[in-house]
Coordinates of N, CA, C and O and ligand atoms in Angstrom, one line a residue:
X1 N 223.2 109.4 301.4 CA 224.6 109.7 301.1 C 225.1 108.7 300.0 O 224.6 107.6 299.7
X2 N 226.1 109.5 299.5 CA 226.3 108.3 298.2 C 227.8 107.8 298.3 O 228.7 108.4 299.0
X3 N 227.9 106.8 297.6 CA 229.6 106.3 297.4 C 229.9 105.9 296.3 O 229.2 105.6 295.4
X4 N 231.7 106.0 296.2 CA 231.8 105.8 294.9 C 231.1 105.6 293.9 O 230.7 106.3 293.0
X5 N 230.9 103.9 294.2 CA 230.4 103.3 293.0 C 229.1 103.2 292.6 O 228.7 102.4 291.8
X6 N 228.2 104.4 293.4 CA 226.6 104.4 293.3 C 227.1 106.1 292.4 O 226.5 106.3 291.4
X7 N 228.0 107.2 292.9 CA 228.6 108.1 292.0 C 229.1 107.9 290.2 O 228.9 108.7 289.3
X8 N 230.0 106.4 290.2 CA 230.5 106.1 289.3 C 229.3 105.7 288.2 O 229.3 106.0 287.0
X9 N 228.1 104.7 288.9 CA 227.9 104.1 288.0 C 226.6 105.3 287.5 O 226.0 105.1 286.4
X10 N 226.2 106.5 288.2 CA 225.0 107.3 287.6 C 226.2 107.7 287.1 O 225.9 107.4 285.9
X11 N 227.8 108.4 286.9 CA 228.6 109.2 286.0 C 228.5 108.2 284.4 O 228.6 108.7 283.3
X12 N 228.1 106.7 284.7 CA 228.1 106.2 283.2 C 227.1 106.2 282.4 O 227.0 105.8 281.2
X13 N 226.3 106.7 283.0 CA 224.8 106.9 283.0 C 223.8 107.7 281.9 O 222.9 107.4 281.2
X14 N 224.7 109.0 282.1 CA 224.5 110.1 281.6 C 225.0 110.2 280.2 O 226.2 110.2 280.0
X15 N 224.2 110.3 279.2 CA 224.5 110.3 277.8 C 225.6 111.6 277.6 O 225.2 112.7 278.1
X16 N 226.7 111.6 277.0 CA 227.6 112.7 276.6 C 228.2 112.3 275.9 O 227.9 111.2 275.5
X17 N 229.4 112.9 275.2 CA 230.4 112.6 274.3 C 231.6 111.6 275.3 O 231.8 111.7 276.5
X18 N 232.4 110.7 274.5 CA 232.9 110.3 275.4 C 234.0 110.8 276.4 O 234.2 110.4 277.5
X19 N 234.8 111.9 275.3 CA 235.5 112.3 275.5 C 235.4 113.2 276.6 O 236.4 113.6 277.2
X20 N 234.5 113.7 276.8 CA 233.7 114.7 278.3 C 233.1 113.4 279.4 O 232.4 113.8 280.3
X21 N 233.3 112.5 279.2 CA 232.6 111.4 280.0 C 234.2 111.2 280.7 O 234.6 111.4 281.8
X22 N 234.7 110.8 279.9 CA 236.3 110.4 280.4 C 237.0 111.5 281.0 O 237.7 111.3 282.0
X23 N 236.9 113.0 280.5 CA 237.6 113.9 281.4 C 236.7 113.6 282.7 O 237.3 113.1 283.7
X24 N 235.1 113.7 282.9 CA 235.0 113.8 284.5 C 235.4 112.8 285.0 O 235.9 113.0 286.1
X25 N 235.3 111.2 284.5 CA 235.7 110.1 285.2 C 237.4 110.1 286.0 O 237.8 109.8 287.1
X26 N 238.1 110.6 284.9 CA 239.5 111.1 285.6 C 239.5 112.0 286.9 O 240.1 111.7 288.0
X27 N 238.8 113.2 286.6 CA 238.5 114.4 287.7 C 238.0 113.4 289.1 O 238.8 113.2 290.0
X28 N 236.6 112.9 289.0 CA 236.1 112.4 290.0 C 237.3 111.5 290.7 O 238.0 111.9 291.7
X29 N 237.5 110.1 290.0 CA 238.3 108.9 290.8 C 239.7 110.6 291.5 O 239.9 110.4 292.7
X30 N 240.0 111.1 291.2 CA 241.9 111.5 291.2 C 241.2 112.5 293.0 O 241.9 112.4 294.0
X31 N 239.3 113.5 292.9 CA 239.4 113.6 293.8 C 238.8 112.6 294.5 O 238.6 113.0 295.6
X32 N 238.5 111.7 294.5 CA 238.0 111.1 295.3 C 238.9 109.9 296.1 O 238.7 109.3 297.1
X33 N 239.9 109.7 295.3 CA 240.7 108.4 296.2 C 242.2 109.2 296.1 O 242.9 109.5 295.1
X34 N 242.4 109.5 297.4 CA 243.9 110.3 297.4 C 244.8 109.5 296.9 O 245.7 110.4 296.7
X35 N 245.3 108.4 296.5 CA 246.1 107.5 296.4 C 246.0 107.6 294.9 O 246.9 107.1 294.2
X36 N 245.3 108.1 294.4 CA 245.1 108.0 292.8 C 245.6 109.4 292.1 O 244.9 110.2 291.5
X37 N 246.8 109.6 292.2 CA 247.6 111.0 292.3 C 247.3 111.4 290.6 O 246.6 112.3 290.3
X38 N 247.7 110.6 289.6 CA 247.5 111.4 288.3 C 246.5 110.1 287.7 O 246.5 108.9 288.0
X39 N 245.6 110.7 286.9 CA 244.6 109.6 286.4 C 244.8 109.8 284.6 O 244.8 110.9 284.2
X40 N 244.8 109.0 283.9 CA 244.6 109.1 282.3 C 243.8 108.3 281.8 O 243.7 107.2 282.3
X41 N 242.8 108.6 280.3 CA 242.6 107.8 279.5 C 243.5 107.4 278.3 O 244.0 108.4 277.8
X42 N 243.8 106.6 277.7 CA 244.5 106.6 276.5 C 243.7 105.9 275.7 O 242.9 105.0 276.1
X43 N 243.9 106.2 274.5 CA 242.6 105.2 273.3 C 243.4 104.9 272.6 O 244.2 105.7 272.2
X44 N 243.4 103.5 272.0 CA 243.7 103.7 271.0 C 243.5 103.8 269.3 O 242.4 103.7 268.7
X45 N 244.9 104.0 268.7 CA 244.8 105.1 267.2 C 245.5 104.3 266.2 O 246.5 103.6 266.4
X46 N 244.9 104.3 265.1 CA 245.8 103.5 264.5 C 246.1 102.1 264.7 O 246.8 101.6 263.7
X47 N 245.7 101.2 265.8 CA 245.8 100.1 265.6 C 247.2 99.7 266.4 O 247.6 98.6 266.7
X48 N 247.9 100.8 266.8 CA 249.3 100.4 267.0 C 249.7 101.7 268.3 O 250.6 101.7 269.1
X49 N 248.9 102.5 268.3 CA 249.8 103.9 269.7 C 248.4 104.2 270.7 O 247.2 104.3 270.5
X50 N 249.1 104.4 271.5 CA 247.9 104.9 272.4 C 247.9 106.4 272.9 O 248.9 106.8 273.4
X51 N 246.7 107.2 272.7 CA 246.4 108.5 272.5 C 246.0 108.7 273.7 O 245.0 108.0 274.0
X52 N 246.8 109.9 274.7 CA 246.0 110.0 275.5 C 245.1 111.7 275.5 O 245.4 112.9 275.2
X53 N 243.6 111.0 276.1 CA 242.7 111.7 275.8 C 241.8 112.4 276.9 O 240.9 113.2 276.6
X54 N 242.0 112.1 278.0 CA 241.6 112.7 279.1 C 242.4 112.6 280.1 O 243.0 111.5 280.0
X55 N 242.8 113.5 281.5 CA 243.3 113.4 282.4 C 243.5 114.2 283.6 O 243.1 115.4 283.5
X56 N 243.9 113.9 284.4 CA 243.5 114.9 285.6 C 244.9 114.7 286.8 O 245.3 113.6 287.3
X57 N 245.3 115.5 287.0 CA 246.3 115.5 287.5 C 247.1 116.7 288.0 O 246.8 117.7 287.4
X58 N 248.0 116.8 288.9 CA 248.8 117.9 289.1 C 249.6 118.6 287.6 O 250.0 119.8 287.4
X59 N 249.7 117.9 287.1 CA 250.7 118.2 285.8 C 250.5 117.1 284.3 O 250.0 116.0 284.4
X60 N 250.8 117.6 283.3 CA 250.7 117.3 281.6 C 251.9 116.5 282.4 O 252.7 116.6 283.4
X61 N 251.4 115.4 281.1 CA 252.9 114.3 281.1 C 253.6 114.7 279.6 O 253.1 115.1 278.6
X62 N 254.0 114.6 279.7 CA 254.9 114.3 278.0 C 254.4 112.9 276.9 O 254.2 113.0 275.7
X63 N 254.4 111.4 277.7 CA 253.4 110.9 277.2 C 252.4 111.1 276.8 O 251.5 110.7 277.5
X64 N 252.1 111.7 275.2 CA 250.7 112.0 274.8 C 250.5 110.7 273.7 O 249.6 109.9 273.5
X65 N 251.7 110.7 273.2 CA 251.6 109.2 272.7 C 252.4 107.5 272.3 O 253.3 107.2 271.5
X66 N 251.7 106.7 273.1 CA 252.6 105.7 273.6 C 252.7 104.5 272.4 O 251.6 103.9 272.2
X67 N 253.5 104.0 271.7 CA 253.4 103.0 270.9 C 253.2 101.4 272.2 O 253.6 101.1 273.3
X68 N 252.2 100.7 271.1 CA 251.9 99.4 272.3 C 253.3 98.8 272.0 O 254.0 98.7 271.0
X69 N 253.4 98.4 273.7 CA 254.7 97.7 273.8 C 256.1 98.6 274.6 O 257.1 98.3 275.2
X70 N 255.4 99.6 274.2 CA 256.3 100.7 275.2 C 256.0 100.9 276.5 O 254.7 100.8 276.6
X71 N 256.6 101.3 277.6 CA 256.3 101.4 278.4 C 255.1 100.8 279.2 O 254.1 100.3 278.6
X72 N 255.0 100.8 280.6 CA 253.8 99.8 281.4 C 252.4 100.0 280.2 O 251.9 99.1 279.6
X73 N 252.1 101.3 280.0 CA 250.9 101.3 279.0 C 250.9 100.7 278.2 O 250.0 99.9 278.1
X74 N 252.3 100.6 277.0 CA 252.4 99.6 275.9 C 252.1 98.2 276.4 O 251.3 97.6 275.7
X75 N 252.7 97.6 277.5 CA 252.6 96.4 277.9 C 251.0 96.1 278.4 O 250.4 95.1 278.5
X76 N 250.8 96.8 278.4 CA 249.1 96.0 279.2 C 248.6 96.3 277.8 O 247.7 95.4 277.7
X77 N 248.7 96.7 276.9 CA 247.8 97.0 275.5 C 248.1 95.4 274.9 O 247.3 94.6 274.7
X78 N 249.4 95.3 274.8 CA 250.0 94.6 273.9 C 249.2 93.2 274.8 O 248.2 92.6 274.3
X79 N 249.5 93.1 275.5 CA 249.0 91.7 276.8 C 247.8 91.5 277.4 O 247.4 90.6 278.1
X80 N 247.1 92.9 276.6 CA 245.7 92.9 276.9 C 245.1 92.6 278.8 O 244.0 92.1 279.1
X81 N 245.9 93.1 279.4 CA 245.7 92.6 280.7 C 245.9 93.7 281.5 O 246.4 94.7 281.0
X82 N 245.6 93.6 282.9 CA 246.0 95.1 284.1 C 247.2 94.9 284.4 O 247.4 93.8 284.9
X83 N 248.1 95.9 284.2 CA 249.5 95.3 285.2 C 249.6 96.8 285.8 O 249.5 98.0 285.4
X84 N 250.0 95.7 287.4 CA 250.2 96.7 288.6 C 251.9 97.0 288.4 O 252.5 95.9 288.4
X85 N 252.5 97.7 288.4 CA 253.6 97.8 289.6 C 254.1 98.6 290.6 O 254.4 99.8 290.7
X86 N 254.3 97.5 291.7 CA 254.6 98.0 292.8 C 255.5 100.1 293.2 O 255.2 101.2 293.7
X87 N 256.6 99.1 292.5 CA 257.9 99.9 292.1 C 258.6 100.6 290.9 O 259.7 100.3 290.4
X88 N 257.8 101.6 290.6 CA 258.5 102.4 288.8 C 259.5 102.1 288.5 O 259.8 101.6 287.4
X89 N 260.6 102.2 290.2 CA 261.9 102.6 290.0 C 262.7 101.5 289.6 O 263.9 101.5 289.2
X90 N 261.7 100.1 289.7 CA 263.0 99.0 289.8 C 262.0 97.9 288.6 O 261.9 96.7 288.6
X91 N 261.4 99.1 287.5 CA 260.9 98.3 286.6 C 261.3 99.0 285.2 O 260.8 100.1 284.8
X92 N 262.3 98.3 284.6 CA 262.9 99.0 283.4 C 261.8 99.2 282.7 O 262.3 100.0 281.9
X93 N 260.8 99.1 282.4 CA 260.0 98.9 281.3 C 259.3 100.4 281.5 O 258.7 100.8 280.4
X94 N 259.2 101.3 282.6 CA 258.2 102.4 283.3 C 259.1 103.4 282.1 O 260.3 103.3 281.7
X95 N 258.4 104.1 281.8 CA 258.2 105.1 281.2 C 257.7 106.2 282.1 O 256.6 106.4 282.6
X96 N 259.1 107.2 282.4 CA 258.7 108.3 283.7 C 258.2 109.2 283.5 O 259.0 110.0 283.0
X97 N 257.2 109.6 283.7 CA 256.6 110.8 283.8 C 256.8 112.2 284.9 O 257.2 113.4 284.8
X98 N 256.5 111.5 285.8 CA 256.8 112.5 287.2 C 257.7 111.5 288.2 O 257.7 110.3 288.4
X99 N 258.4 112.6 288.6 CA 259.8 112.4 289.4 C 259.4 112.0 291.0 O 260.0 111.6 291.9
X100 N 257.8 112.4 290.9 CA 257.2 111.5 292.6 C 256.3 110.5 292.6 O 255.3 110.4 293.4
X101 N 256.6 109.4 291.4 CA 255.6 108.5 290.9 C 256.5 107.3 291.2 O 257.6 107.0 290.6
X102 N 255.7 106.7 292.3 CA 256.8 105.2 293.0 C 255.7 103.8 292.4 O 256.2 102.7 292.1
X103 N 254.5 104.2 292.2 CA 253.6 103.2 291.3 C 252.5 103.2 290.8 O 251.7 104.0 291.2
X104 N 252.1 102.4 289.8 CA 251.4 102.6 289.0 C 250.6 101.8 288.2 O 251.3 101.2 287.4
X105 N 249.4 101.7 288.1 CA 247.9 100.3 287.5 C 247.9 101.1 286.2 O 248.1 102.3 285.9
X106 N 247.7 99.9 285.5 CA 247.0 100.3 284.0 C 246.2 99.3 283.5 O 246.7 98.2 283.2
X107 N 244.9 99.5 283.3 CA 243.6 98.4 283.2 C 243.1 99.0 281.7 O 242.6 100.1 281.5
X108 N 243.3 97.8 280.7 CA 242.4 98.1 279.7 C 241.2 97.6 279.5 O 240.6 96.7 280.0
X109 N 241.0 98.5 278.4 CA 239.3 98.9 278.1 C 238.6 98.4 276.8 O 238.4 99.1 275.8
X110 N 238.2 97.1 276.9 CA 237.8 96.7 275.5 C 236.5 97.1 274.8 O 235.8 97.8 275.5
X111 N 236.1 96.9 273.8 CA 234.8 96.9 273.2 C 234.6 96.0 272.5 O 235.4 95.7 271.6
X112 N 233.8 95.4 272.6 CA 233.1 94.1 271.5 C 234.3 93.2 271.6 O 234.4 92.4 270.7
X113 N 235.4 93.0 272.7 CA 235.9 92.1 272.6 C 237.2 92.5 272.4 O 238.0 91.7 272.8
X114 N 237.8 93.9 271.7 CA 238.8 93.9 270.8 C 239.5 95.3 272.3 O 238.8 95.7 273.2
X115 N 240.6 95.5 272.2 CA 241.1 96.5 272.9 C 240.9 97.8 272.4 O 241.4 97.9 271.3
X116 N 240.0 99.1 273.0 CA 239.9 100.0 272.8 C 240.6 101.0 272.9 O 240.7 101.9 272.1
X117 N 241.2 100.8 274.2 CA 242.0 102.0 275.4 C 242.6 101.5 276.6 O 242.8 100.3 276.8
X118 N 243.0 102.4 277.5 CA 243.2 102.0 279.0 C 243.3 102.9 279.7 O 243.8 104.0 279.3
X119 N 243.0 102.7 281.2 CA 243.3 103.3 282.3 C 244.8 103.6 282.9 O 245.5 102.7 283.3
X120 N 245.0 104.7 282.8 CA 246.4 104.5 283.7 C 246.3 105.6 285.0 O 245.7 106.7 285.1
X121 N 246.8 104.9 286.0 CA 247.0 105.5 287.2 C 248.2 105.9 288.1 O 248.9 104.9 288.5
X122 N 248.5 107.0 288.5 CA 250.0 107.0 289.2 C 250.0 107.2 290.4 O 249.3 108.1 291.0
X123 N 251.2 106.2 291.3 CA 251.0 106.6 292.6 C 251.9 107.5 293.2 O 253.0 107.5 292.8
X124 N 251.5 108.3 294.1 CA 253.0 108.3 295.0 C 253.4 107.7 295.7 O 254.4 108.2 296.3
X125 N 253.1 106.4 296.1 CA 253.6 106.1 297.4 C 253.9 104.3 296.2 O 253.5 104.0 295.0
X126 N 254.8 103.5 297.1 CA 255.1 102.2 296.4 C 254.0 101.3 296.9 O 253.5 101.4 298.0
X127 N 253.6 100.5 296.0 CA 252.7 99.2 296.7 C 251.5 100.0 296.6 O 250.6 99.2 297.0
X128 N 250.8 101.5 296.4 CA 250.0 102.1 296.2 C 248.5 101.0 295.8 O 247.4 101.2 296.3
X129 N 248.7 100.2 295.0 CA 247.3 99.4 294.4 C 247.3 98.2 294.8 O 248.2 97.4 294.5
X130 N 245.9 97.8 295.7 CA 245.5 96.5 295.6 C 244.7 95.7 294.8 O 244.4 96.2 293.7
X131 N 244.3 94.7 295.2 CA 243.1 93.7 294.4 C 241.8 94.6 294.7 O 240.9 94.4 293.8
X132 N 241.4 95.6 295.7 CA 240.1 95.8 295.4 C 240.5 97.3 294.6 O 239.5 98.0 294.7
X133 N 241.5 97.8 294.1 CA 241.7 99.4 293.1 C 241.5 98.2 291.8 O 240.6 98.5 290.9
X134 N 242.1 97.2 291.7 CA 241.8 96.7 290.3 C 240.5 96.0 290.0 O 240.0 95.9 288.9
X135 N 240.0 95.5 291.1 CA 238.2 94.9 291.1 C 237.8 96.7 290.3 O 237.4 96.8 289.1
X136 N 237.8 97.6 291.0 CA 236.9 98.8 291.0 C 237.4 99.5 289.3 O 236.5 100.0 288.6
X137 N 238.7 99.4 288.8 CA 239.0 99.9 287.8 C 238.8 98.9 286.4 O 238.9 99.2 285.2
X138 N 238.4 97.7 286.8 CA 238.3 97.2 285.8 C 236.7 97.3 285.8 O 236.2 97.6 284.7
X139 N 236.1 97.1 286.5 CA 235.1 97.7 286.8 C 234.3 98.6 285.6 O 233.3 98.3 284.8
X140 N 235.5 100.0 286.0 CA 235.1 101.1 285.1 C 235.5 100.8 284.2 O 234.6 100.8 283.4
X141 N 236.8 100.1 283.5 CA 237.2 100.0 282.3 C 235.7 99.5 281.5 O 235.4 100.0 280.4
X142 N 234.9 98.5 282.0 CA 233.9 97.7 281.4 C 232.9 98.3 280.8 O 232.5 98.0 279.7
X143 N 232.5 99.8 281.8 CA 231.7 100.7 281.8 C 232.2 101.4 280.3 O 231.8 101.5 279.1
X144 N 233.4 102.0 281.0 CA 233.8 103.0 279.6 C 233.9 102.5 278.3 O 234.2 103.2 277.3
X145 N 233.8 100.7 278.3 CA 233.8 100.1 277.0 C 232.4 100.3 276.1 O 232.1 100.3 274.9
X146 N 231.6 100.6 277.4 CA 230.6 100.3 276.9 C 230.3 101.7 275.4 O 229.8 101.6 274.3
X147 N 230.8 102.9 276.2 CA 230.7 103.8 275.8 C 231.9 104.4 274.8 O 231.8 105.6 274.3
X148 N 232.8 103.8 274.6 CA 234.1 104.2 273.6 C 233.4 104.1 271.8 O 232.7 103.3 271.2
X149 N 233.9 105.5 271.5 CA 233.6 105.4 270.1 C 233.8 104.1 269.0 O 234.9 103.8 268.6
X150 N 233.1 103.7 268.7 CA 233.1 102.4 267.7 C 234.8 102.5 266.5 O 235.5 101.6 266.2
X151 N 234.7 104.2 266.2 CA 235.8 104.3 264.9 C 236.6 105.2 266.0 O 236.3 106.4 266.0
X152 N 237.6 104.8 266.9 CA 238.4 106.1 267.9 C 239.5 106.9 267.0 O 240.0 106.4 266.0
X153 N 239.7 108.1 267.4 CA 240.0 109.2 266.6 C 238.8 109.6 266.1 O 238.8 110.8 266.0
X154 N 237.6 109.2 265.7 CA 237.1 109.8 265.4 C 236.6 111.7 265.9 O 235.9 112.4 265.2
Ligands
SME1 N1 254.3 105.6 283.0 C1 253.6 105.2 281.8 C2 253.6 106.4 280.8 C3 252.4 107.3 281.0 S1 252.5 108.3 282.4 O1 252.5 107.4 283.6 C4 251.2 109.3 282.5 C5 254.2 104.0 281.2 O2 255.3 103.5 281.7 O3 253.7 103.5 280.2

């Protein structure tokens, strides 16, 4: 029998484009951990916005593209770091997507050192992410660094 991270790590395994690597990694984590209600990648473009490029979820966000610094996404780009929060509702900085999203991780994704992209994840429930969703997501982030296009947009 297999688990997650014996699933995750043959998913990084497999030579493909990345952008078909990132749609299933979204798919898999979103069925596989109920708590992980909407999943995205975002890359970034330009040096300055974050594009998002795969996703899996009940619903399209309107966020397709985030300048760093905007919202929780902007902030973890800009700070280069994961930031959890607890609570959307009582963090001016959230950028709303869906109207049943109480919290939400965003873990970026570097390459060669420099920031690539990031993970974003939404919860329904508050307090949704602990220390071991961010052990596991940075995790992946490390993986998908490995594999992020050198020139993105390309
Ligand atoms: N909530 C994010 C925007 C992206 S959606 O969650 C998909 C933010 O505050 O940056």
């Amino acid at each position: 029998m297999s688990n997650p991270l014996e699933d995750l790590a043959a998913l990084f395994q497999e030579q493909r484009p990345f952008e078909v690597l990132a749609q299933e990694f979204c798919a898999y984590l979103r069925k596989t951990f109920s708590h992980y209600n909407w999943v995205g990648i975002y890359m970034l473009e330009g040096g300055d916005t974050l594009v998002l490029k795969a996703w899996d979820g009940p619903a399209a966000t309107e966020h397709v593209r985030i300048p760093i610094g905007q919202g929780i996404c902007g902030l973890a780009a800009r700070e280069n770091r994961t930031v959890v929060v607890d609570d959307v509702n009582r963090d001016p900085r959230y950028l709303q997507c869906f109207l049943h999203t109480r919290s939400e991780i965003v873990v970026p994704i570097f390459a060669r050192g420099r920031l690539v992209g990031e993970i974003d994840i939404d919860g329904d429930r508050v307090a949704a992410y602990n220390d071991a969703d961010r052990a596991l997501l940075e995790w992946c982030a490390q993986k998908l660094g490995v594999y992020a296009p050198d020139h993105p947009g390309c």
